[in-house]
Amino acid sequence: MDKHLTDEEKQKKYHAYFTNGDAAKMLIDMIPDITGKVLEPTCGDGKLIAALFVRRREEGIHDLQTLDDLTAVEIQKDHYDSVVKNLTALKNYHLDKEKSND
């Protein structure tokens, strides 16, 4: 579809600007009540979603509850693929961390 477009051209066409990990954490940390429903209307590569999972884990909220509370939208397949890749890596990191604590 848009595989021939450069990142800069995609930014102009889709207004796609990505949030870095530090900024994502800062934004999520600004949410006073992290226990409610969340809508992420433009996932990008999933940095905000990943920060949300980390914060909710810190609050003792199980990942399955976070999935139930989260509605995330991404219209670009390559960005969606990045979200899946990044969240899978986060899940695997979390599972490995749990195993090392046993």
Coordinates of C-alpha atoms in Angstrom, one line a residue:
M1 CA 0.0 0.0 0.0
D2 CA 2.4 2.7 1.2
K3 CA 5.5 0.7 1.4
H4 CA 7.1 3.0 -1.2
L5 CA 6.7 6.0 1.1
T6 CA 9.5 7.2 3.3
D7 CA 8.9 7.7 7.1
E8 CA 8.8 11.5 6.5
E9 CA 6.2 11.1 3.7
K10 CA 4.1 8.8 6.0
Q11 CA 4.3 11.5 8.7
K12 CA 3.0 14.1 6.3
K13 CA 0.3 11.9 4.8
Y14 CA -1.0 10.3 8.1
H15 CA 0.2 12.9 10.6
A16 CA 2.0 10.0 12.3
Y17 CA 4.4 11.1 15.0
F18 CA 5.7 8.6 17.5
T19 CA 6.0 9.1 21.3
N20 CA 9.3 7.9 22.7
G21 CA 9.4 5.6 25.7
D22 CA 10.3 8.3 28.3
A23 CA 7.5 10.6 27.1
A24 CA 5.1 7.7 27.1
K25 CA 5.9 6.9 30.7
M26 CA 5.6 10.6 31.7
L27 CA 2.2 10.8 30.0
I28 CA 0.9 7.6 31.6
D29 CA 2.2 8.7 35.0
M30 CA 0.1 11.9 34.7
I31 CA -3.1 9.9 34.8
P32 CA -4.4 10.2 38.3
D33 CA -6.7 7.1 38.3
I34 CA -5.1 4.4 36.1
T35 CA -7.8 1.8 36.9
G36 CA -10.5 2.9 34.4
K37 CA -11.1 2.2 30.7
V38 CA -8.6 3.5 28.2
L39 CA -9.0 4.5 24.6
E40 CA -5.8 4.7 22.5
P41 CA -7.0 6.1 19.2
T42 CA -3.7 6.0 17.3
C43 CA -1.4 3.3 18.6
G44 CA 1.6 4.0 16.5
D45 CA 4.2 1.5 17.7
G46 CA 2.6 1.0 21.0
K47 CA 4.8 2.9 23.4
L48 CA 1.8 4.4 25.3
I49 CA 0.2 1.0 25.6
A50 CA 3.4 -0.5 26.9
A51 CA 3.7 2.2 29.4
L52 CA 0.1 1.7 30.5
F53 CA 0.7 -2.0 31.0
V54 CA 3.8 -1.3 33.1
R55 CA 2.0 1.3 35.3
R56 CA -1.0 -0.9 35.8
R57 CA 1.2 -3.8 36.8
E58 CA 2.9 -1.5 39.4
E59 CA -0.6 -0.8 40.7
G60 CA -1.3 -4.6 41.0
I61 CA -3.7 -4.7 38.0
H62 CA -3.4 -8.0 36.0
D63 CA -2.6 -7.9 32.3
L64 CA -5.9 -9.6 31.5
Q65 CA -7.8 -6.8 33.2
T66 CA -5.8 -4.2 31.3
L67 CA -6.6 -5.9 28.0
D68 CA -10.3 -5.8 29.0
D69 CA -10.1 -2.1 29.9
L70 CA -8.1 -1.1 26.7
T71 CA -9.5 -0.2 23.3
A72 CA -6.7 0.5 20.9
V73 CA -6.9 1.5 17.2
E74 CA -4.3 1.6 14.4
I75 CA -5.2 1.8 10.7
Q76 CA -1.7 1.3 9.3
K77 CA -0.6 -2.4 9.1
D78 CA 3.1 -1.7 9.6
H79 CA 2.3 0.3 12.8
Y80 CA -0.1 -2.4 14.0
D81 CA 2.7 -5.0 13.4
S82 CA 5.0 -2.9 15.5
V83 CA 2.4 -2.8 18.3
V84 CA 2.1 -6.6 18.3
K85 CA 5.9 -7.0 18.3
N86 CA 6.5 -4.5 21.1
L87 CA 3.7 -5.9 23.3
T88 CA 4.9 -9.4 22.8
A89 CA 8.4 -8.4 23.8
L90 CA 7.0 -6.7 26.9
K91 CA 4.9 -9.8 27.8
N92 CA 8.0 -12.1 27.3
Y93 CA 10.2 -9.8 29.4
H94 CA 7.6 -9.8 32.2
L95 CA 7.3 -13.6 32.1
D96 CA 11.1 -14.0 32.1
K97 CA 11.2 -11.6 35.1
E98 CA 8.6 -13.6 37.0
K99 CA 10.5 -16.9 36.3
S100 CA 13.8 -15.4 37.6
N101 CA 12.0 -14.3 40.9
D102 CA 10.8 -17.9 41.5

